[in-house]
PDB file of C-alpha atoms in Angstrom:
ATOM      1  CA  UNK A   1      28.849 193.273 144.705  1.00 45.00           C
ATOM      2  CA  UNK A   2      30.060 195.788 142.314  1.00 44.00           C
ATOM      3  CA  UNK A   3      29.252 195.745 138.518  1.00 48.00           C
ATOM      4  CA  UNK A   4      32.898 195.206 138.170  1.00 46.00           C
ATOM      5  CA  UNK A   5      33.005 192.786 140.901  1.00 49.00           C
ATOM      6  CA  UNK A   6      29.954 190.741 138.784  1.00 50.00           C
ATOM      7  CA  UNK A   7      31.374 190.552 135.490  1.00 49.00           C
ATOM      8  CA  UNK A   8      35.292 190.273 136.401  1.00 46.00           C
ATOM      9  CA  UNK A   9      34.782 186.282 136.870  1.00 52.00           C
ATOM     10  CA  UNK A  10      32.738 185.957 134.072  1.00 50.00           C
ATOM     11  CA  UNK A  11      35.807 187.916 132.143  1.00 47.00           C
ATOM     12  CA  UNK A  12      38.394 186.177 133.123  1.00 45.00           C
ATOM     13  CA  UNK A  13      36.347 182.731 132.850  1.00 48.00           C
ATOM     14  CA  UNK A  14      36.542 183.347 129.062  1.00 48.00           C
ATOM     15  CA  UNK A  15      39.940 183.938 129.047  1.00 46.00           C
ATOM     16  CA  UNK A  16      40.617 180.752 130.375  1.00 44.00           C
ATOM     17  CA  UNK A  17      38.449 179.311 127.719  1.00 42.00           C
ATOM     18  CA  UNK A  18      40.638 180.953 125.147  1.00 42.00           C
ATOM     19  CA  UNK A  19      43.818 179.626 126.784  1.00 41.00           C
ATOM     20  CA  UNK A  20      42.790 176.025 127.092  1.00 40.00           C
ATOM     21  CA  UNK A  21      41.399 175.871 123.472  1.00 39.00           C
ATOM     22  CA  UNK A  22      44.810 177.627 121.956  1.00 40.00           C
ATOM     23  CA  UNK A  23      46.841 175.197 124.051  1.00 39.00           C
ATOM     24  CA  UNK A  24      45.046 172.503 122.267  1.00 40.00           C
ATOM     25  CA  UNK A  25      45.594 173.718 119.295  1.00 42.00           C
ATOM     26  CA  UNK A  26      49.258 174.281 119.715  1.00 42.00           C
ATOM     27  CA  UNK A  27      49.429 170.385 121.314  1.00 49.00           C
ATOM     28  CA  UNK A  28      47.540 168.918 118.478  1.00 69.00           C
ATOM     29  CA  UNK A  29      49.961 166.467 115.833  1.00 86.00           C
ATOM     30  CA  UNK A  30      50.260 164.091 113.633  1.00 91.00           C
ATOM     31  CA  UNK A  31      49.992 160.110 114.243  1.00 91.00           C
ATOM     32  CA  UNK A  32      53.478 158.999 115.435  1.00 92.00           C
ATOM     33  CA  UNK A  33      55.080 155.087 114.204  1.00 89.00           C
ATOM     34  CA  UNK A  34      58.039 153.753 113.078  1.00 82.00           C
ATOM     35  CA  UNK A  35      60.778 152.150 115.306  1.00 82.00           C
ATOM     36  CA  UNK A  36      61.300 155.872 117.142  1.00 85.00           C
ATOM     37  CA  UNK A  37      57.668 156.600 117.789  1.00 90.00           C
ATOM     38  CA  UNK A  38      58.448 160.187 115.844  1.00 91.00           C
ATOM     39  CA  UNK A  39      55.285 161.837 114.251  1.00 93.00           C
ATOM     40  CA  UNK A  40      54.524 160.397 110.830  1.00 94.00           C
ATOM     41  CA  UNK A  41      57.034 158.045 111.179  1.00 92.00           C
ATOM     42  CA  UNK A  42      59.686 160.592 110.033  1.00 91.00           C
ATOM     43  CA  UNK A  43      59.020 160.164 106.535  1.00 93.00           C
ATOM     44  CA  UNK A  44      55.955 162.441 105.985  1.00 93.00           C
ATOM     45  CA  UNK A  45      54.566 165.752 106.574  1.00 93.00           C
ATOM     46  CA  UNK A  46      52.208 166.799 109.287  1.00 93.00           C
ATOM     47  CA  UNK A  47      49.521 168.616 107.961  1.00 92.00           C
ATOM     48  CA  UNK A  48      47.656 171.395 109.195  1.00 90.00           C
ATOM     49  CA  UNK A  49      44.683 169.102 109.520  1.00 91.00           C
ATOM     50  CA  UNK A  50      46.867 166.803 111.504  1.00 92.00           C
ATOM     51  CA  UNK A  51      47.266 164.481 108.938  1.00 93.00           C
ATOM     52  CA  UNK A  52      50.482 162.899 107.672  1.00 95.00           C
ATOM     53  CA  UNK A  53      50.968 163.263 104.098  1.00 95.00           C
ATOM     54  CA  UNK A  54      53.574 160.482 103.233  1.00 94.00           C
ATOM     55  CA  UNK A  55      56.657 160.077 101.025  1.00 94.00           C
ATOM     56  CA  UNK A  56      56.196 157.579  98.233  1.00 94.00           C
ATOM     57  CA  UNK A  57      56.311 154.525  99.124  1.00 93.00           C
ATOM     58  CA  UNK A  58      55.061 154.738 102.536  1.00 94.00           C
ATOM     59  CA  UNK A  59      51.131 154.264 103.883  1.00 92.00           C
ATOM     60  CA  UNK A  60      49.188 154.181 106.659  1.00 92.00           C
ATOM     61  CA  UNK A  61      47.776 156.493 109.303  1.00 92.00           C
ATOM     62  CA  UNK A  62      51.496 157.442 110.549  1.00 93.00           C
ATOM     63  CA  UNK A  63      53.048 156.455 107.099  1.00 94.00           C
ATOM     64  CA  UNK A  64      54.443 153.376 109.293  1.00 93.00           C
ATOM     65  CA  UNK A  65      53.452 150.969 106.386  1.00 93.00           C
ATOM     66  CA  UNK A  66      55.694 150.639 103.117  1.00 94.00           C
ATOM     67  CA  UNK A  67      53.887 150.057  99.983  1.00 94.00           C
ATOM     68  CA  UNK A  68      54.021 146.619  97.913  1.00 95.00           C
ATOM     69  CA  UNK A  69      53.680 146.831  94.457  1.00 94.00           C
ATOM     70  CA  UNK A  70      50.440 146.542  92.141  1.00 92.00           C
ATOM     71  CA  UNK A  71      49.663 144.808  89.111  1.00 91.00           C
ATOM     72  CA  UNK A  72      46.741 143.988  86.909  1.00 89.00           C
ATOM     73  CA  UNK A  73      44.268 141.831  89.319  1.00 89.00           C
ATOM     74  CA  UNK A  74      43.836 138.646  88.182  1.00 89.00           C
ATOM     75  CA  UNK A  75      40.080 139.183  89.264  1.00 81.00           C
ATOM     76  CA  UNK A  76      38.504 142.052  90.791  1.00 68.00           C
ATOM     77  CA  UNK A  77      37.451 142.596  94.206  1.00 56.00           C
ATOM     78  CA  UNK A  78      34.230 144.644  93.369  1.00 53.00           C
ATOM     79  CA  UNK A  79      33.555 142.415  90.058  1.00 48.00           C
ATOM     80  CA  UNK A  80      33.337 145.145  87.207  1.00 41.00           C
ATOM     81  CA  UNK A  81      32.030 148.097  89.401  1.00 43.00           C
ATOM     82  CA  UNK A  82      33.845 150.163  91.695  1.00 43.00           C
ATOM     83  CA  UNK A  83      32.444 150.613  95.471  1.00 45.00           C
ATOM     84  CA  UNK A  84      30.243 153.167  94.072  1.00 45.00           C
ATOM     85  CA  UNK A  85      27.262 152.770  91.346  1.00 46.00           C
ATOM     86  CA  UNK A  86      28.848 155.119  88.963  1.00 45.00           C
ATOM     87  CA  UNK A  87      32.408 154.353  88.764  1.00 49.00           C
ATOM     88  CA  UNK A  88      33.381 151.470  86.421  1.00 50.00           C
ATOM     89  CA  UNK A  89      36.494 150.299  87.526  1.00 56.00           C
ATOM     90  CA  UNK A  90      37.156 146.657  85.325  1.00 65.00           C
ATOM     91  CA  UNK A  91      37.963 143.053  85.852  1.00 72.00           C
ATOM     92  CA  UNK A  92      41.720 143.615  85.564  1.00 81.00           C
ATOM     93  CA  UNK A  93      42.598 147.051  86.867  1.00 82.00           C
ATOM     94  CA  UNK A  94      45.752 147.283  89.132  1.00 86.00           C
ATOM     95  CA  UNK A  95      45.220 145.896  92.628  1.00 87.00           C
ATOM     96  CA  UNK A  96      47.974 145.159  95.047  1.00 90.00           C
ATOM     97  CA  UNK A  97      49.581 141.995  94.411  1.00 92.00           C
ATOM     98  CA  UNK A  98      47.719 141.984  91.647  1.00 91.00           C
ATOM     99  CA  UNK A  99      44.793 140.634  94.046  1.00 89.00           C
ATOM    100  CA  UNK A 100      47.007 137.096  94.049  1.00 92.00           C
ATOM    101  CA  UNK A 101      49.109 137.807  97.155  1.00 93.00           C
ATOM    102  CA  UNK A 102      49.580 139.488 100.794  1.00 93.00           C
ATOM    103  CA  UNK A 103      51.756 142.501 101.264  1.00 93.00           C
ATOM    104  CA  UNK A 104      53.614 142.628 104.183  1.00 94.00           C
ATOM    105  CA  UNK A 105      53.653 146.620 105.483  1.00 92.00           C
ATOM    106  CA  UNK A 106      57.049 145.949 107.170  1.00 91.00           C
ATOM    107  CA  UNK A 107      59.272 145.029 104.463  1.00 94.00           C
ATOM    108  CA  UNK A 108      56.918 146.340 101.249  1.00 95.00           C
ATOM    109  CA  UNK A 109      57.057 142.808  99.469  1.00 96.00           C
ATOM    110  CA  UNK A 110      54.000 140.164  98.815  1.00 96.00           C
ATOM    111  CA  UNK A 111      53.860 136.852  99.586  1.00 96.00           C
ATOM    112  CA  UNK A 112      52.211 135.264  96.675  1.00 96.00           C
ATOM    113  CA  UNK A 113      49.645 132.855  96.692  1.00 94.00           C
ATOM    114  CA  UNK A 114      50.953 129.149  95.478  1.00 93.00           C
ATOM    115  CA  UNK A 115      51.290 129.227  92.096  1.00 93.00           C
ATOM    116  CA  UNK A 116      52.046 133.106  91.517  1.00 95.00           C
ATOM    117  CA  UNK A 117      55.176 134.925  91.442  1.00 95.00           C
ATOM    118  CA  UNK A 118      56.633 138.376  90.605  1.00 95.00           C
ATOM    119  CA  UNK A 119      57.576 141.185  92.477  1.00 95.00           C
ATOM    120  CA  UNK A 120      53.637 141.983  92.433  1.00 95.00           C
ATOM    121  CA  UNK A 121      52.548 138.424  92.246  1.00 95.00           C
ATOM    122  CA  UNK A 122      51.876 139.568  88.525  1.00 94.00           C
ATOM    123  CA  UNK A 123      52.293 136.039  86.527  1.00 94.00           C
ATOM    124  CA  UNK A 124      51.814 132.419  87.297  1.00 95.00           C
ATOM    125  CA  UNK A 125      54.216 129.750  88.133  1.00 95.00           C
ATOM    126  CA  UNK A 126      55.498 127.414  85.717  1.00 94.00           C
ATOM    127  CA  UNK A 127      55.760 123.428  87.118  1.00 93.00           C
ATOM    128  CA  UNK A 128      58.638 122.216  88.714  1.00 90.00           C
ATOM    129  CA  UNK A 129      60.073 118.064  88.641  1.00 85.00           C
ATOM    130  CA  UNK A 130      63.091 116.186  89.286  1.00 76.00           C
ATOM    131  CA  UNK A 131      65.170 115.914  85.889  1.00 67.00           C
ATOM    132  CA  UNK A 132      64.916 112.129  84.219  1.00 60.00           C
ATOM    133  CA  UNK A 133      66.915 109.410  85.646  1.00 58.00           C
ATOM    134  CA  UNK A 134      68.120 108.853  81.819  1.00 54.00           C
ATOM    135  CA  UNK A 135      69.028 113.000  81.557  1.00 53.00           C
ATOM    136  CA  UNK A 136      71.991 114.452  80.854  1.00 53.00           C
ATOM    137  CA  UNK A 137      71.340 117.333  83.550  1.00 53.00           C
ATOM    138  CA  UNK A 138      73.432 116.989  86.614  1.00 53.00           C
ATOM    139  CA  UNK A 139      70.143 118.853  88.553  1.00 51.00           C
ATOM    140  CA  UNK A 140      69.255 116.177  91.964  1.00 52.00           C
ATOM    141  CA  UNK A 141      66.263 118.406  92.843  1.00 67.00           C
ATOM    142  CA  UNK A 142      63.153 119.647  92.115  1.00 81.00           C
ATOM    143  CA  UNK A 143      63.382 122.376  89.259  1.00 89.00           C
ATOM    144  CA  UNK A 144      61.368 124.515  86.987  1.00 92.00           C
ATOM    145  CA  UNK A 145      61.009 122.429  83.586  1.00 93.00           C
ATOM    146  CA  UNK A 146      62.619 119.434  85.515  1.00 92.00           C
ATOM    147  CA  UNK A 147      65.844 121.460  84.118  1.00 91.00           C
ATOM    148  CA  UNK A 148      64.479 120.597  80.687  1.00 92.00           C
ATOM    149  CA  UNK A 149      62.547 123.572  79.083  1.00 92.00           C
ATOM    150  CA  UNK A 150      62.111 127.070  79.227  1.00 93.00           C
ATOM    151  CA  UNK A 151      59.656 128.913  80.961  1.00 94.00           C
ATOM    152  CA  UNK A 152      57.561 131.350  79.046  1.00 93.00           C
ATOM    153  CA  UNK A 153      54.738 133.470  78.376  1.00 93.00           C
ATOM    154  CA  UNK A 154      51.712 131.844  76.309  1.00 90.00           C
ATOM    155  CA  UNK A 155      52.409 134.617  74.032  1.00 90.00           C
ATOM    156  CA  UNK A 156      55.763 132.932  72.855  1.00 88.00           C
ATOM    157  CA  UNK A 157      54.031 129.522  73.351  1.00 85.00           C
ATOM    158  CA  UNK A 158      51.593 129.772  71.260  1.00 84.00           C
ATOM    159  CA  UNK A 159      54.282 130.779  68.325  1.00 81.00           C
ATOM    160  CA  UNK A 160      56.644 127.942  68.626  1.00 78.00           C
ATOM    161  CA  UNK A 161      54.250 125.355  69.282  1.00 69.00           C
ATOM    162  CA  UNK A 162      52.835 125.234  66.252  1.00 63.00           C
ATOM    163  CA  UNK A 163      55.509 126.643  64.049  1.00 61.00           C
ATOM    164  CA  UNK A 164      54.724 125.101  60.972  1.00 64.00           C
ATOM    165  CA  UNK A 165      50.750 125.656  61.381  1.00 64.00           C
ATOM    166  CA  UNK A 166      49.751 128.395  58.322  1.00 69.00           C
ATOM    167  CA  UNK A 167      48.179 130.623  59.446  1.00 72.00           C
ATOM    168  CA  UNK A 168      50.158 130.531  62.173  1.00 72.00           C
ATOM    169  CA  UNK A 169      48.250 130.812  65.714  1.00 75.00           C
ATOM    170  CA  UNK A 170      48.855 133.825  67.550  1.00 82.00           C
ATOM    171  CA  UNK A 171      47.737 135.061  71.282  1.00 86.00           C
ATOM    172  CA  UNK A 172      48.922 138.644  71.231  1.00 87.00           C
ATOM    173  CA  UNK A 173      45.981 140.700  72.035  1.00 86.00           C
ATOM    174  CA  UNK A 174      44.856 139.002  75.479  1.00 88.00           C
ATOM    175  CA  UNK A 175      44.958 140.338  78.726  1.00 88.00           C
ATOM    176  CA  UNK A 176      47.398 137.672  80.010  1.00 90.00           C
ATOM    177  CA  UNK A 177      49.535 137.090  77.493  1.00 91.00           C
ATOM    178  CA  UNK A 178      52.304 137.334  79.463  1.00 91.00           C
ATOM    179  CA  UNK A 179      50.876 136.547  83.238  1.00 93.00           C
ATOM    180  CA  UNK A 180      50.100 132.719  82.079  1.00 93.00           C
ATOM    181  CA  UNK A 181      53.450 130.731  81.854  1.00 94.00           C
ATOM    182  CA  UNK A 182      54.115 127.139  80.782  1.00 92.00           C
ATOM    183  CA  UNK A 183      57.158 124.990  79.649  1.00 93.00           C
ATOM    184  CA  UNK A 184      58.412 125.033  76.864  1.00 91.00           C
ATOM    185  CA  UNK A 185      60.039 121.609  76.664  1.00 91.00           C
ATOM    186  CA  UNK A 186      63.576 120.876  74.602  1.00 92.00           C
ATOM    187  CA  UNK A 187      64.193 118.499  72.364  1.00 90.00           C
ATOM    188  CA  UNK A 188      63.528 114.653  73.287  1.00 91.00           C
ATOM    189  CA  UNK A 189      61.105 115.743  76.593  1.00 92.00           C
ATOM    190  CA  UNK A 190      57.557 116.241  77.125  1.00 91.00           C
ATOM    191  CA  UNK A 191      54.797 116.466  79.541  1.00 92.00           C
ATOM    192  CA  UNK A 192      53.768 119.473  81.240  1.00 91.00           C
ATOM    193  CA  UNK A 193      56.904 119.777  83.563  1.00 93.00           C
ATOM    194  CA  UNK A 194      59.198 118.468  80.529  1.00 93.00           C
ATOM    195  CA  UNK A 195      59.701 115.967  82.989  1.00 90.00           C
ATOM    196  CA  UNK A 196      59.345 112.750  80.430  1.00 91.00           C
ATOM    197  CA  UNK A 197      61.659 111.338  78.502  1.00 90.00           C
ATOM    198  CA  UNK A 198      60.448 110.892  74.811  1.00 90.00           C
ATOM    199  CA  UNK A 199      61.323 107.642  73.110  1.00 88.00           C
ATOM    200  CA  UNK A 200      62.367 107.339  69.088  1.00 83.00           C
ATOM    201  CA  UNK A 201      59.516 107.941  66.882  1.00 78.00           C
ATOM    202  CA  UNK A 202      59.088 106.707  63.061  1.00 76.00           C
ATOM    203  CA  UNK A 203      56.894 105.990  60.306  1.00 74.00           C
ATOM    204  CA  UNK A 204      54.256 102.847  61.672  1.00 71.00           C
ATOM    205  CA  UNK A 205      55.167 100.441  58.683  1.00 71.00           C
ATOM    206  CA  UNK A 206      51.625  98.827  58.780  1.00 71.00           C
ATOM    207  CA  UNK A 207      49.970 102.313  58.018  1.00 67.00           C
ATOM    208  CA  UNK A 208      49.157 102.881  54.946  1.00 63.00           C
ATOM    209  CA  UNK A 209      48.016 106.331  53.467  1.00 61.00           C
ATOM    210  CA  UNK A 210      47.909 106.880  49.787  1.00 56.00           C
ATOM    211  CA  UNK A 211      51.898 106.524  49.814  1.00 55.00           C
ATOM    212  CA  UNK A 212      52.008 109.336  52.806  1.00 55.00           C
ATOM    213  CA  UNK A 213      54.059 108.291  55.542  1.00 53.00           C
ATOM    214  CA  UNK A 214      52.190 108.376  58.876  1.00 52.00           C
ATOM    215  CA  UNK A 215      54.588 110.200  60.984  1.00 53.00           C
ATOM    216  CA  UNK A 216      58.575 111.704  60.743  1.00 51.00           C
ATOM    217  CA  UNK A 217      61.097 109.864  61.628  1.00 47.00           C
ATOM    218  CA  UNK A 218      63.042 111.172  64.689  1.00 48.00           C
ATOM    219  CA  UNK A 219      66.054 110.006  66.955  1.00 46.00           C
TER     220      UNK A 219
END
């Protein structure tokens, strides 16, 4: 064989090298998803790593996932460290569904754990109850209060329950001041669903107190 007979394979052997590995190149995307099967499930960028960079709100190896929403965990997942020795991430730093809850990728919404509620599972539940037989409220199922209080924060709780307490008790500075919710029952109802109906209360006549009356009188 000729010199140029031995090295034209070997030329043209590289060439095809060359071809196969720019074809590649060129063929090479993104991760496709979504209800089309299109490349980053049409609402991201393919990068020129291959990677989809997505749009807000959207997750996921082919952004096919939506996002739920985050709050402050109601406990952390890694305690008070992060995965890694040096990174302190906190007991209460924002976890999806606030670490109460499961997000669904479809629809970008959590289903909360029993007892939790909020867009991001972010406070708890107040009780529910069936309004007294003797009640005024025309309510013939289960509701929150028993259709007799309000629910709120303990925030607000903690100011009206004691009203006339001096000093007056306050829970402003904790974490969950406004995550943990109760009832705050009207007039003529207790219990911890407002669910009971109070009877008349007055001053015990066999009580006596150096001349102070023993309780108010209320109707």
């Amino acid at each position: 064989k000729s010199k140029m007979g031995s090295g034209f394979p070997s030329y043209f052997s590289g060439c095809f090298l060359l071809i196969i590995f720019f074809t590649f190149e060129s063929a090479a995307e993104c991760p496709r998803g979504g209800v089309d099967n299109i490349m980053c499930s049409g609402v991201g960028i393919c990068d020129v790593y291959t990677r989809c960079q997505c749009s807000d709100g959207f997750e996921g190896p082919a952004c096919e996932l939506r996002v739920c929403p985050s709050g402050e965990a109601w406990s952390s997942p890694y305690g008070v460290r992060g995965p890694y020795t040096y990174e302190f991430r906190g007991v209460h730093e924002d976890a999806v569904c606030s670490a109460r809850g499961i997000c669904d990728g479809k629809t970008g919404h959590c289903s909360c754990q029993y007892g939790f509620e909020g867009a991001a599972c972010e406070r708890m539940s107040c009780p529910k109850g069936k309004p007294s037989a003797h009640s005024s409220s025309t309510l013939s199922h289960t509701a929150t209060c028993s259709g007799h209080g309000l629910c709120t924060n303990l925030e607000r709780l903690a100011n009206e329950f004691n009203y006339w307490d001096y000093p007056r008790p306050s829970y402003n500075t904790p974490w969950d001041k406004e995550k943990v919710h109760g009832c705050l029952c009207d007039v003529g109802y207790s219990g911890y669903d407002c669910s009971i109906k109070e009877c008349a209360v007055g001053d015990d006549p066999l009580f006596r107190n150096r001349g102070v009356k023993s309780d108010f009188q209320r109707s």
